mmCIF file of C-alpha atoms in Angstrom:
data_model
loop_
_atom_site.group_PDB
_atom_site.id
_atom_site.type_symbol
_atom_site.label_atom_id
_atom_site.label_comp_id
_atom_site.label_asym_id
_atom_site.label_seq_id
_atom_site.Cartn_x
_atom_site.Cartn_y
_atom_site.Cartn_z
ATOM 1 C CA UNK A 1 -0.340 0.199 -0.322
ATOM 2 C CA UNK A 2 2.790 2.499 -0.640
ATOM 3 C CA UNK A 3 1.843 5.767 -2.363
ATOM 4 C CA UNK A 4 -1.676 4.780 -1.566
ATOM 5 C CA UNK A 5 -2.779 8.309 -2.268
ATOM 6 C CA UNK A 6 -0.590 8.877 -5.283
ATOM 7 C CA UNK A 7 -2.211 5.638 -6.384
ATOM 8 C CA UNK A 8 -5.206 7.593 -6.467
ATOM 9 C CA UNK A 9 -4.567 10.662 -8.147
ATOM 10 C CA UNK A 10 -3.364 8.592 -11.176
ATOM 11 C CA UNK A 11 -5.893 6.669 -11.606
ATOM 12 C CA UNK A 12 -8.453 9.680 -11.017
ATOM 13 C CA UNK A 13 -6.148 11.575 -13.479
ATOM 14 C CA UNK A 14 -6.286 8.189 -16.298
ATOM 15 C CA UNK A 15 -10.153 8.225 -15.439
ATOM 16 C CA UNK A 16 -10.248 12.374 -16.086
ATOM 17 C CA UNK A 17 -8.305 12.377 -19.340
ATOM 18 C CA UNK A 18 -9.735 9.779 -21.176
ATOM 19 C CA UNK A 19 -13.328 10.922 -20.496
ATOM 20 C CA UNK A 20 -12.226 14.568 -21.766
ATOM 21 C CA UNK A 21 -10.617 13.457 -24.768
ATOM 22 C CA UNK A 22 -13.297 11.601 -26.193
ATOM 23 C CA UNK A 23 -15.521 14.260 -25.248
ATOM 24 C CA UNK A 24 -13.256 16.778 -27.097
ATOM 25 C CA UNK A 25 -13.057 14.101 -29.878
ATOM 26 C CA UNK A 26 -17.058 13.942 -30.175
ATOM 27 C CA UNK A 27 -17.295 17.663 -30.117
ATOM 28 C CA UNK A 28 -15.137 18.244 -32.622
ATOM 29 C CA UNK A 29 -16.132 15.324 -35.157
ATOM 30 C CA UNK A 30 -20.381 16.803 -34.307
ATOM 31 C CA UNK A 31 -19.005 20.220 -35.472
ATOM 32 C CA UNK A 32 -17.151 18.939 -38.624
ATOM 33 C CA UNK A 33 -19.950 16.438 -39.780
ATOM 34 C CA UNK A 34 -22.615 18.812 -39.474
ATOM 35 C CA UNK A 35 -20.661 21.415 -41.027
ATOM 36 C CA UNK A 36 -19.975 19.481 -43.801
ATOM 37 C CA UNK A 37 -23.153 17.226 -44.280
ATOM 38 C CA UNK A 38 -25.992 19.638 -43.738
ATOM 39 C CA UNK A 39 -24.381 23.921 -44.313
ATOM 40 C CA UNK A 40 -22.541 24.800 -47.099
ATOM 41 C CA UNK A 41 -19.998 26.858 -44.591
ATOM 42 C CA UNK A 42 -17.522 28.919 -45.990
ATOM 43 C CA UNK A 43 -13.894 29.080 -45.581
ATOM 44 C CA UNK A 44 -14.623 31.609 -43.153
ATOM 45 C CA UNK A 45 -16.222 28.967 -40.669
ATOM 46 C CA UNK A 46 -13.727 26.554 -40.519
ATOM 47 C CA UNK A 47 -11.078 29.545 -39.692
ATOM 48 C CA UNK A 48 -12.917 30.924 -36.839
ATOM 49 C CA UNK A 49 -13.256 27.040 -35.756
ATOM 50 C CA UNK A 50 -9.618 27.094 -35.570
ATOM 51 C CA UNK A 51 -8.875 30.161 -34.120
ATOM 52 C CA UNK A 52 -11.538 29.809 -31.387
ATOM 53 C CA UNK A 53 -10.991 25.895 -30.701
ATOM 54 C CA UNK A 54 -7.555 26.255 -30.540
ATOM 55 C CA UNK A 55 -7.235 27.234 -27.366
ATOM 56 C CA UNK A 56 -8.975 24.709 -25.666
ATOM 57 C CA UNK A 57 -7.532 22.262 -27.788
ATOM 58 C CA UNK A 58 -3.763 23.796 -26.556
ATOM 59 C CA UNK A 59 -5.188 23.530 -22.688
ATOM 60 C CA UNK A 60 -5.840 19.771 -22.980
ATOM 61 C CA UNK A 61 -2.918 19.147 -23.815
ATOM 62 C CA UNK A 62 -1.232 20.715 -21.763
ATOM 63 C CA UNK A 63 -3.224 19.233 -18.840
ATOM 64 C CA UNK A 64 -2.614 15.891 -20.469
ATOM 65 C CA UNK A 65 0.836 16.583 -19.773
ATOM 66 C CA UNK A 66 0.612 17.616 -16.610
ATOM 67 C CA UNK A 67 -1.784 15.229 -15.287
ATOM 68 C CA UNK A 68 -0.666 11.822 -17.135
ATOM 69 C CA UNK A 69 1.308 9.456 -15.083
ATOM 70 C CA UNK A 70 4.315 8.220 -15.786
ATOM 71 C CA UNK A 71 4.619 4.032 -15.505
ATOM 72 C CA UNK A 72 8.469 2.105 -15.763
ATOM 73 C CA UNK A 73 8.653 -0.607 -18.337
ATOM 74 C CA UNK A 74 7.867 -2.688 -15.393
ATOM 75 C CA UNK A 75 4.779 -1.444 -14.382
ATOM 76 C CA UNK A 76 5.849 0.761 -11.722
ATOM 77 C CA UNK A 77 4.497 3.863 -11.209
ATOM 78 C CA UNK A 78 7.601 6.542 -12.162
ATOM 79 C CA UNK A 79 5.317 9.280 -11.059
ATOM 80 C CA UNK A 80 1.940 10.053 -10.870
ATOM 81 C CA UNK A 81 1.147 13.043 -12.237
ATOM 82 C CA UNK A 82 -1.000 16.335 -10.599
ATOM 83 C CA UNK A 83 -3.998 16.841 -9.350
ATOM 84 C CA UNK A 84 -6.362 17.884 -12.218
ATOM 85 C CA UNK A 85 -8.688 19.223 -10.003
ATOM 86 C CA UNK A 86 -6.449 21.500 -8.261
ATOM 87 C CA UNK A 87 -8.020 24.794 -7.419
ATOM 88 C CA UNK A 88 -6.540 27.881 -9.223
ATOM 89 C CA UNK A 89 -5.271 27.672 -12.477
ATOM 90 C CA UNK A 90 -6.218 24.415 -13.054
ATOM 91 C CA UNK A 91 -9.960 25.264 -12.973
ATOM 92 C CA UNK A 92 -9.620 28.332 -15.714
ATOM 93 C CA UNK A 93 -8.303 25.954 -17.603
ATOM 94 C CA UNK A 94 -10.560 23.144 -17.530
ATOM 95 C CA UNK A 95 -13.717 26.091 -17.366
ATOM 96 C CA UNK A 96 -12.014 27.081 -21.307
ATOM 97 C CA UNK A 97 -12.399 23.598 -22.257
ATOM 98 C CA UNK A 98 -15.860 23.206 -20.535
ATOM 99 C CA UNK A 99 -17.171 26.685 -22.445
ATOM 100 C CA UNK A 100 -15.346 25.949 -25.695
ATOM 101 C CA UNK A 101 -16.732 22.159 -26.078
ATOM 102 C CA UNK A 102 -20.258 24.291 -25.352
ATOM 103 C CA UNK A 103 -19.248 26.536 -27.918
ATOM 104 C CA UNK A 104 -18.052 24.112 -30.615
ATOM 105 C CA UNK A 105 -21.832 22.179 -30.382
ATOM 106 C CA UNK A 106 -23.445 25.787 -30.471
ATOM 107 C CA UNK A 107 -21.615 26.624 -33.862
ATOM 108 C CA UNK A 108 -22.721 23.498 -35.104
ATOM 109 C CA UNK A 109 -26.338 23.548 -34.269
ATOM 110 C CA UNK A 110 -26.689 26.846 -34.279
ATOM 111 C CA UNK A 111 -24.295 28.448 -37.281
ATOM 112 C CA UNK A 112 -21.329 31.120 -36.093
ATOM 113 C CA UNK A 113 -22.952 33.710 -34.461
ATOM 114 C CA UNK A 114 -23.297 31.072 -31.316
ATOM 115 C CA UNK A 115 -19.368 31.617 -31.645
ATOM 116 C CA UNK A 116 -19.837 34.938 -29.662
ATOM 117 C CA UNK A 117 -20.789 33.142 -26.528
ATOM 118 C CA UNK A 118 -16.725 32.727 -26.546
ATOM 119 C CA UNK A 119 -16.996 36.743 -25.451
ATOM 120 C CA UNK A 120 -18.066 35.129 -22.199
ATOM 121 C CA UNK A 121 -14.607 33.944 -21.241
ATOM 122 C CA UNK A 122 -12.264 37.288 -21.530
ATOM 123 C CA UNK A 123 -15.209 38.663 -19.158
ATOM 124 C CA UNK A 124 -15.581 35.867 -17.022
ATOM 125 C CA UNK A 125 -11.300 36.411 -16.585
ATOM 126 C CA UNK A 126 -11.759 39.952 -16.120
ATOM 127 C CA UNK A 127 -14.055 39.519 -13.366
ATOM 128 C CA UNK A 128 -11.754 36.783 -11.386
ATOM 129 C CA UNK A 129 -8.984 39.257 -12.060
ATOM 130 C CA UNK A 130 -11.087 41.817 -10.434
ATOM 131 C CA UNK A 131 -12.019 40.067 -7.685
ATOM 132 C CA UNK A 132 -9.053 38.440 -6.646
ATOM 133 C CA UNK A 133 -7.750 42.312 -6.541
ATOM 134 C CA UNK A 134 -10.676 43.615 -4.448
ATOM 135 C CA UNK A 135 -10.013 40.373 -1.968
ATOM 136 C CA UNK A 136 -6.641 41.077 -1.891
ATOM 137 C CA UNK A 137 -7.180 45.052 -1.072
ATOM 138 C CA UNK A 138 -9.489 44.433 1.601
ATOM 139 C CA UNK A 139 -7.097 42.092 3.316
ATOM 140 C CA UNK A 140 -4.370 44.230 3.144
ATOM 141 C CA UNK A 141 -6.694 47.211 4.175
ATOM 142 C CA UNK A 142 -4.384 48.023 7.319
ATOM 143 C CA UNK A 143 -1.635 47.411 5.731
ATOM 144 C CA UNK A 144 -2.373 50.600 2.776
ATOM 145 C CA UNK A 145 -3.095 53.119 5.219
ATOM 146 C CA UNK A 146 -7.046 52.712 4.018
ATOM 147 C CA UNK A 147 -7.979 52.762 7.734
ATOM 148 C CA UNK A 148 -9.303 49.179 7.341
ATOM 149 C CA UNK A 149 -10.753 49.021 10.499
ATOM 150 C CA UNK A 150 -7.448 49.196 12.515
ATOM 151 C CA UNK A 151 -8.559 52.488 14.744
ATOM 152 C CA UNK A 152 -12.407 53.727 15.764
ATOM 153 C CA UNK A 153 -13.434 56.868 14.156
ATOM 154 C CA UNK A 154 -13.398 58.165 17.881
ATOM 155 C CA UNK A 155 -9.655 58.278 18.231
ATOM 156 C CA UNK A 156 -9.571 56.440 20.981
ATOM 157 C CA UNK A 157 -8.502 53.332 21.169
ATOM 158 C CA UNK A 158 -10.697 50.170 23.142
ATOM 159 C CA UNK A 159 -8.004 49.231 25.509
ATOM 160 C CA UNK A 160 -8.674 53.237 26.574
ATOM 161 C CA UNK A 161 -11.999 53.111 26.312
ATOM 162 C CA UNK A 162 -11.960 50.073 28.553
ATOM 163 C CA UNK A 163 -9.077 52.304 31.286
ATOM 164 C CA UNK A 164 -11.884 54.975 31.227
ATOM 165 C CA UNK A 165 -14.774 52.852 32.204
ATOM 166 C CA UNK A 166 -12.988 51.102 34.256
ATOM 167 C CA UNK A 167 -11.524 53.992 37.053
ATOM 168 C CA UNK A 168 -14.874 55.594 36.436
ATOM 169 C CA UNK A 169 -13.177 58.970 35.020
ATOM 170 C CA UNK A 170 -12.136 60.448 31.674
ATOM 171 C CA UNK A 171 -8.161 59.911 31.556
ATOM 172 C CA UNK A 172 -6.376 63.513 29.969
ATOM 173 C CA UNK A 173 -4.198 62.616 27.441
ATOM 174 C CA UNK A 174 -1.187 65.201 26.578
#
């Protein structure tokens, strides 16, 4: 049972990557079949498809390289691969892959105007960057001099208020 966690990650990664490749292949073949058989699509339609689906393919290949475990010739696992369910950048790459699949299928069924759905990805990126920036800014409120709740508005500290309350009279400060 040595490296049980690494073996679980490796099994999960293999399942995720195999499912990802199957869905990706299905979406792209569906697009090409519908466009070739049902529509007389202009050349620009295929150029648009290539340009807008390429980030998804690049991320999918990167995730393959990152998460696919490697084995020695005797079947011993050399490397389990990175966790493909990790938060952060990996999660964002999966979002782009999934959204692009939806755009590919929508463009296959609805036509080239469905590629405008792909514009949501940069908007989502801008929203993520804004919320991250605002979270960091609020977290550093006391350090930047923004007054993030460090001192009370009355000018006296909590310690001073407690001492005044305990002694029953106001302390004069110079």
